[in-house]
XYZ file of C-alpha atoms in Angstrom:
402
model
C -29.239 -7.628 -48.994
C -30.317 -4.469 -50.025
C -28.583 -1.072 -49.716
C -28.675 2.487 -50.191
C -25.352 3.897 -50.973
C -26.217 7.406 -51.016
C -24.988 10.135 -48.825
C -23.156 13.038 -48.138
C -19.769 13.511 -48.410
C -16.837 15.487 -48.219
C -13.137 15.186 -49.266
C -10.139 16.670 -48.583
C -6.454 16.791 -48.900
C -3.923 18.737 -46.822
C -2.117 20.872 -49.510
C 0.139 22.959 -46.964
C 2.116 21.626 -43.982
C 1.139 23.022 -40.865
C 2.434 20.208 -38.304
C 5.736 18.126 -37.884
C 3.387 14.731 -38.204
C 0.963 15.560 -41.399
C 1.604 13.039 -43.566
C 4.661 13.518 -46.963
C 2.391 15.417 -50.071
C 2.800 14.745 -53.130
C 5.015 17.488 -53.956
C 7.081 16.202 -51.457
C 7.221 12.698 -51.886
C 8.475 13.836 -55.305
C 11.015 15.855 -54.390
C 12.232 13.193 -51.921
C 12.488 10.767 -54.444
C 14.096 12.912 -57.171
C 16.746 13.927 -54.622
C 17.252 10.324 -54.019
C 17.686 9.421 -57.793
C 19.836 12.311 -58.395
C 22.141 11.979 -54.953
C 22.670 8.188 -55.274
C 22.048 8.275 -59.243
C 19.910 5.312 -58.847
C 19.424 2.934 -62.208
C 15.682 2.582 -63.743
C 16.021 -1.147 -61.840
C 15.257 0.566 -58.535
C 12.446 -0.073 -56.715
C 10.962 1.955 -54.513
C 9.267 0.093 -51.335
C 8.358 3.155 -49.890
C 8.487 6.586 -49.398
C 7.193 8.363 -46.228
C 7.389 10.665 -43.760
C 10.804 10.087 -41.344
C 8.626 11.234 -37.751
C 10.592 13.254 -35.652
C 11.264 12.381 -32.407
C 8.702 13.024 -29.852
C 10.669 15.689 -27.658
C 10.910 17.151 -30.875
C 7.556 17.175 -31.802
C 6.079 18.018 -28.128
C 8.609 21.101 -28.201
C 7.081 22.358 -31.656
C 4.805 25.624 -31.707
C 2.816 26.764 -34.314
C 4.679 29.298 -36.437
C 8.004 27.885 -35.933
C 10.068 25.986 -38.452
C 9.329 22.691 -39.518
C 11.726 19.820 -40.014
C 10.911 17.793 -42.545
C 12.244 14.348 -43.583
C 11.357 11.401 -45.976
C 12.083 7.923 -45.283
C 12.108 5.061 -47.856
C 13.203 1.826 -48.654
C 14.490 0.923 -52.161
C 16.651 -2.338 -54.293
C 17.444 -3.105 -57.234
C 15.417 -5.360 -58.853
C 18.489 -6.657 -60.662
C 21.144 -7.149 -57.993
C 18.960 -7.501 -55.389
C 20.783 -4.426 -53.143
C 18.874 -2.698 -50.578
C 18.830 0.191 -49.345
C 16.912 2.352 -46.208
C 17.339 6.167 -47.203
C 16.345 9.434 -44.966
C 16.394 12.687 -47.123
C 16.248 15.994 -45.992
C 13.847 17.944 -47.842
C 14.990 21.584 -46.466
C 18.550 20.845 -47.003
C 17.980 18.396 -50.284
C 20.625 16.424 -49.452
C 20.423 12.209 -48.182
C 21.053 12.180 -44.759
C 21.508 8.217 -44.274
C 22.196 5.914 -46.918
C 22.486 2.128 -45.057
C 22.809 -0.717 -47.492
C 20.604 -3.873 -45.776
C 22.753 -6.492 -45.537
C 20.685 -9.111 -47.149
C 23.338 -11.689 -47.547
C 24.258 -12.402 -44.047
C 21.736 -13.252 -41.339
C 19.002 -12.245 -40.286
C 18.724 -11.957 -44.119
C 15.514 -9.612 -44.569
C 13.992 -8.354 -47.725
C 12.422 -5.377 -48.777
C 8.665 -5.760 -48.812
C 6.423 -7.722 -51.461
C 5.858 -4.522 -54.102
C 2.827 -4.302 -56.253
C 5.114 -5.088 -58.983
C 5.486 -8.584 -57.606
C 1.851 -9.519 -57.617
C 2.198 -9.688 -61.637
C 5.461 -10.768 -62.446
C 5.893 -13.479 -60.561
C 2.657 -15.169 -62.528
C 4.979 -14.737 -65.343
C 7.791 -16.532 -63.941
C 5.801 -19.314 -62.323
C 3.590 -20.020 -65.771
C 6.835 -19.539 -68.174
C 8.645 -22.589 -65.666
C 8.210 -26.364 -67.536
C 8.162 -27.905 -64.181
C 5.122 -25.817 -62.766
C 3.333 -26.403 -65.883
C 3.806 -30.187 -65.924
C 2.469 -30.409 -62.431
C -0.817 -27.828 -63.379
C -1.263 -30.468 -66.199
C -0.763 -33.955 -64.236
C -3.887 -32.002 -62.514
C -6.219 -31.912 -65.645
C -5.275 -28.219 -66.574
C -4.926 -27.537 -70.318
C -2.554 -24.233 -71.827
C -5.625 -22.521 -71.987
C -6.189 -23.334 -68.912
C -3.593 -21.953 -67.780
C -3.653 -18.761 -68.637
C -6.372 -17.879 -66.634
C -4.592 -19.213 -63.799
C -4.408 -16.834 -60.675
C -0.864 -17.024 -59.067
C -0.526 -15.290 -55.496
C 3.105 -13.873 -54.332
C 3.102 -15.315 -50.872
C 6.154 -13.814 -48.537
C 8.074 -17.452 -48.175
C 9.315 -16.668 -44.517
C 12.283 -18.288 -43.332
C 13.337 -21.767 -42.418
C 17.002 -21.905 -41.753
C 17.935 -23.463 -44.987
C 21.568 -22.518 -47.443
C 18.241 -21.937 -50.135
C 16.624 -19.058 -48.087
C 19.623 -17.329 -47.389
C 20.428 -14.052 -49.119
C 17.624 -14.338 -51.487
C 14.450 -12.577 -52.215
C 11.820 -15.254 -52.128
C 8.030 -15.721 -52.677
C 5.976 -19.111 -52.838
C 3.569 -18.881 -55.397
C 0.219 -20.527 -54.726
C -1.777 -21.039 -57.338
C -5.730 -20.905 -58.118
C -7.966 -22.223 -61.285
C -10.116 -20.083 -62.654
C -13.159 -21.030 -65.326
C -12.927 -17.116 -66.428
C -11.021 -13.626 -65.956
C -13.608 -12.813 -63.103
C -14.345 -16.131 -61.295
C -12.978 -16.421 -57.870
C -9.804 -18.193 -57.939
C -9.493 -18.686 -54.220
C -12.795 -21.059 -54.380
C -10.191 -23.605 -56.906
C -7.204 -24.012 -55.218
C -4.602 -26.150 -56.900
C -3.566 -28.176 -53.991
C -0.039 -30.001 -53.224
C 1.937 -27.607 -55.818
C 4.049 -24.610 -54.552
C 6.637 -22.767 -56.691
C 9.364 -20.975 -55.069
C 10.937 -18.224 -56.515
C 13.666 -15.789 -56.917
C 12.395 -12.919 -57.819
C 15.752 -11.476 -58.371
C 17.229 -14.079 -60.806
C 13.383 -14.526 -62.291
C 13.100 -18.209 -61.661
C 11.862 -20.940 -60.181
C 14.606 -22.566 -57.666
C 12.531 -25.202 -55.829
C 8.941 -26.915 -56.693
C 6.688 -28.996 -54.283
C 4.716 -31.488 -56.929
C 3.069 -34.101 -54.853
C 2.575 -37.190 -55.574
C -0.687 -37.236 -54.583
C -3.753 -35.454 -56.774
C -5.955 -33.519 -54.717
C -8.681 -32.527 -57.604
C -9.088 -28.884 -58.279
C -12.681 -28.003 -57.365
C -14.537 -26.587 -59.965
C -17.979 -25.518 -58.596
C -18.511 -21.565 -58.526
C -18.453 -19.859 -55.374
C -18.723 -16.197 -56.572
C -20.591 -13.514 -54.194
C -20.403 -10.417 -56.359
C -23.430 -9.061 -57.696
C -23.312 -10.892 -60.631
C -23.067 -14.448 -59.524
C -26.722 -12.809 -57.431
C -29.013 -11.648 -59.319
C -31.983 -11.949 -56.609
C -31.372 -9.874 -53.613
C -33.075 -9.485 -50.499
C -36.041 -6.991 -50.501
C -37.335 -7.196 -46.888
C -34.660 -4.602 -45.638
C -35.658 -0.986 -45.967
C -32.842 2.108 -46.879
C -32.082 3.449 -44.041
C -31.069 7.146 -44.271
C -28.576 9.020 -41.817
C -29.696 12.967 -41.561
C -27.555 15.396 -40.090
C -29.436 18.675 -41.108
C -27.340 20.843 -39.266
C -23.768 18.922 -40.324
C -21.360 16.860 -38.566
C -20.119 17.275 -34.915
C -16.447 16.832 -36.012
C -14.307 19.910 -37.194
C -11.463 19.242 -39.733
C -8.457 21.122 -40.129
C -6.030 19.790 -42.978
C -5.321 16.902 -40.578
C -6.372 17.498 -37.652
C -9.868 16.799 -36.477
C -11.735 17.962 -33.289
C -14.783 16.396 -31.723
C -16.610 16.979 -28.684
C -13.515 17.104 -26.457
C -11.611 15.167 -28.205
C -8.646 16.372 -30.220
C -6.011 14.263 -32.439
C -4.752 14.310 -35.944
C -4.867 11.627 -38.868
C -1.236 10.026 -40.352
C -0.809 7.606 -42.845
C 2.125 4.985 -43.719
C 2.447 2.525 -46.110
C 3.173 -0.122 -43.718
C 0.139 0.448 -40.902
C -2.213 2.488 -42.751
C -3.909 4.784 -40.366
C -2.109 6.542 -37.772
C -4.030 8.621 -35.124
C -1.249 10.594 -33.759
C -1.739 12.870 -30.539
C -4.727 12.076 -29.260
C -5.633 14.488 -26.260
C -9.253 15.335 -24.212
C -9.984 18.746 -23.358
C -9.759 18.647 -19.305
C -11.512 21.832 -17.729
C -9.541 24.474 -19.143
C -6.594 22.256 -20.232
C -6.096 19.973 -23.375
C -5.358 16.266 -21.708
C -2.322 13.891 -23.838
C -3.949 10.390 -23.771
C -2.152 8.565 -26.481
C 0.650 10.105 -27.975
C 0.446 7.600 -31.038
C -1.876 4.827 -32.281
C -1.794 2.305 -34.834
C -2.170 -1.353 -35.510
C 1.848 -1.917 -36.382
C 1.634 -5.871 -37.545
C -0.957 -8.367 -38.630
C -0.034 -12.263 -38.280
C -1.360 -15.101 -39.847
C 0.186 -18.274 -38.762
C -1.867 -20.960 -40.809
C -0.767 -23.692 -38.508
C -1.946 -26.485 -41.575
C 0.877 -29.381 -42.003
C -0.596 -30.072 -45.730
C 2.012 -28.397 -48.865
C 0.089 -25.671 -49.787
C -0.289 -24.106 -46.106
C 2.415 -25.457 -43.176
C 5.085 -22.679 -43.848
C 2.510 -19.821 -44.122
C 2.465 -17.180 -41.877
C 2.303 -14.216 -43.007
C 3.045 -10.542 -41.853
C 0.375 -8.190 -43.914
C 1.673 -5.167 -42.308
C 5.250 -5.636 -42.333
C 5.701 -7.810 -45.672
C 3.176 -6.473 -48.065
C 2.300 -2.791 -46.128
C -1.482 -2.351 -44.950
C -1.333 1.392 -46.203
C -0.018 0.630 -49.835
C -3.108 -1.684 -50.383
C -5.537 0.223 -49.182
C -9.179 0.538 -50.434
C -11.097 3.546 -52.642
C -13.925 3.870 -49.996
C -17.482 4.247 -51.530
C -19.933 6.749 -50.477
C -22.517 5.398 -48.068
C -21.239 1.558 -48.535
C -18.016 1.688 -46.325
C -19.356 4.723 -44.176
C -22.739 6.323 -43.462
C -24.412 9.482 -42.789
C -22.317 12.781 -43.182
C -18.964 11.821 -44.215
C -15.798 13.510 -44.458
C -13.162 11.652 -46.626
C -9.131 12.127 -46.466
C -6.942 11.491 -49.818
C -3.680 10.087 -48.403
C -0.428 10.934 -51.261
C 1.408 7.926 -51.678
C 4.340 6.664 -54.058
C 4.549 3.875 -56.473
C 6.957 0.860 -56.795
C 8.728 3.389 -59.368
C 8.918 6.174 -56.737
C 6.572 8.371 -58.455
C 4.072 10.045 -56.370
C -0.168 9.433 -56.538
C -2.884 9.971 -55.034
C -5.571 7.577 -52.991
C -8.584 8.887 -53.575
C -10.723 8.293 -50.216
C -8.209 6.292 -47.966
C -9.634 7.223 -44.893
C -13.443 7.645 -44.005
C -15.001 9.588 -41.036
C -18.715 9.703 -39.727
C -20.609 9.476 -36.697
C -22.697 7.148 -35.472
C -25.642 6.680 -33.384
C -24.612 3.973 -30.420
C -27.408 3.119 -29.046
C -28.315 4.308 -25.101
C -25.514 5.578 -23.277
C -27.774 5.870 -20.024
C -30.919 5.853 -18.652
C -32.980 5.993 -15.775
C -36.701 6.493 -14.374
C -37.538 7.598 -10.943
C -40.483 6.859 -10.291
C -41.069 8.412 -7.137
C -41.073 11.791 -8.742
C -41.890 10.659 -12.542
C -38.596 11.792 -13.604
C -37.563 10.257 -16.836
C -34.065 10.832 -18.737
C -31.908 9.069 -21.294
C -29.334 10.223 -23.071
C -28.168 8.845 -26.598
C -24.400 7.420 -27.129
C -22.418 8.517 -30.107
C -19.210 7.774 -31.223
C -16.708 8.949 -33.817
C -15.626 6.255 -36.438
C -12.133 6.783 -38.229
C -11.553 3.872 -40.415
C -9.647 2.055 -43.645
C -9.363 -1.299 -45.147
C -6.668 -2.845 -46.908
C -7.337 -5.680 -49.295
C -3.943 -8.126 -48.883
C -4.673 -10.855 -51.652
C -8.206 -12.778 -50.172
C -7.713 -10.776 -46.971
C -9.893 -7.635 -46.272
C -8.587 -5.954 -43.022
């Protein structure tokens, strides 16, 4: 299909605090997390699931008033890569000090684990293809050691099933995809009846599923970027968005103000976007309608009884973090028409702060008739147009685009 990514655009990152909810910067998320390696004088191991703003309470927040003082806290969520310890950290960036420091008990039930870290999505390939028994199975499936290394291998969170080999242990079953080259789409080959699970802490494989069975690999290409088609459709027209006079919306760092409406954007590495304080202007009074919005978990329960599939079921949010995977949006492909972009500052797995460039995308859109109606007693005619405000992101987790 044919498309015309052009259009206007404008980005923008809050560089001052001016509310008790705006999202960490990246000053801050530094700061945070050098407090946190000086405080706790955390080893290079350390991992850094997270770090984010620690929300203060709503009283709190409702009692705020522009001008006053502002409060503000970091949350995160770090282990050791090499012991395994975890811990779930608040630091107080007025005071630089650590205000809680819990260690996770990971050992003893309900034995949770940090989340699935970008780190993960590459090493544990290494573990899986360096493993004899993984290799031998790959093989007994007509894969060669060249093969092999173009072998996709997903981290998959393992869940939990009760067993002395899940307990106290960070875990991820590795499913694994053929590829005929660095681009092809591996999810088109999987390798069927093989699953390697592994501790990611100890580096190994600790339990294979080889079955008996051969399910062959299939080979055939099923590619859809714009490679794989080089003929595309030429019977749809660009279709341009004008707004000659600008956007209805107003932006201010991060809040954003349209029509009547009133609420401001927040960001966390678990949910993604957070529309915090959303409100209606009501005569001459500004309405509360939601005090805070997000979509706080994503399940997948697979519900397949074959190897590769019965124990999936997955929590994208919670286990991998919607907001840490979440997309570069392109002008005029992901959003239309006059656009108005937010950078969200983040932190990698090492705790260093970055930057993701166009997280969130804003536009309006035309919605089609709101209402209409003719009288035709009198010839009156009147119709009015809907529009509505779209505030959106998208998080890629592994073949998943949310």
């Amino acid at each position: 299909m044919a498309s015309n990514c052009v259009a206007k655009a404008k980005t923008a990152v809050a560089t001052a605090t001016a509310h008790p909810l705006d999202p960490l910067s990246e000053a801050e998320i530094a700061e945070a997390a050098r407090i946190l390696k000086s405080k706790k004088r955390l080893p290079d191991t350390t991992r850094f699931g997270f770090v984010q703003l620690e929300e203060p309470s709503k009283s709190a927040v409702l009692a705020w008033k522009p001008g006053q003082s502002l409060e503000r806290r970091a949350g995160a969520i770090v282990f050791d890569n090499k012991t395994g310890a975890t811990h779930q950290a608040v630091i107080d960036l007025t005071s630089k000090s650590v205000v809680r420091w819990d260690q996770h008990a990971t050992k003893t039930h309900p034995y949770g684990q940090p989340p699935i870290i970008i780190e993960d999505f590459f090493k544990v390939g290494d573990i899986v293809k360096a493993d004899a028994g993984w290799r031998k199975a790959v093989k007994r499936r007509g894969l060669t050691d060249a093969d092999i290394e173009l072998v996709q291998v997903d981290p998959f969170s393992a869940g939990y099933f009760g067993r002395e080999l899940d307990q106290g242990r960070r875990l991820i079953s590795a499913v694994s995809y053929y590829r005929a080259d660095l681009k092809d789409n591996g999810y088109a080959h999987p390798i069927e009846g093989v699953v390697a699970l592994v501790d990611m802490i100890e580096g190994k494989v600790v339990e294979l599923v080889d079955e008996k069975e051969i399910i062959p690999i299939p080979k055939t290409k099923r590619n859809y970027n714009r490679d794989a088609y080089k003929k595309t459709r030429t019977d749809v027209k660009p279709l341009d968005i004008v707004q000659r006079d600008g956007p209805s919306f107003k932006v201010d760092g991060w809040q954003v103000s349209w029509q009547n409406w009133q609420f401001r954007v927040g960001f966390t590495a678990r949910e993604g976007l957070v529309l915090n304080q959303i409100s209606i202007r009501d005569g001459n009074k500004q309405r509360p309608i939601i005090y805070r919005a997000s979509m706080t978990e994503m399940v997948v329960p697979y519900a397949d009884p074959t190897a590769n599939h019965f124990w999936k079921n997955a929590f994208d949010a919670g286990e991998y973090g919607l907001g840490k995977l979440a997309n570069a949006l392109e002008l005029g492909c992901d959003c239309l028409g006059q656009i108005h972009y937010f950078d969200v500052p983040a932190t990698d797995d090492m705790g260093n702060p970055m930057l993701m460039k166009n997280a969130i995308c804003m536009h309006e859109e035309d919605y089609g008739i709101l209402w209409k109606h003719y009288e035709f007693r009198n010839e009156t005619y009147e119709v009015r147009r809907s529009r509505r405000l779209v505030i959106s992101f998208f998080a890629t987790v592994g073949n998943y685009d949310y």
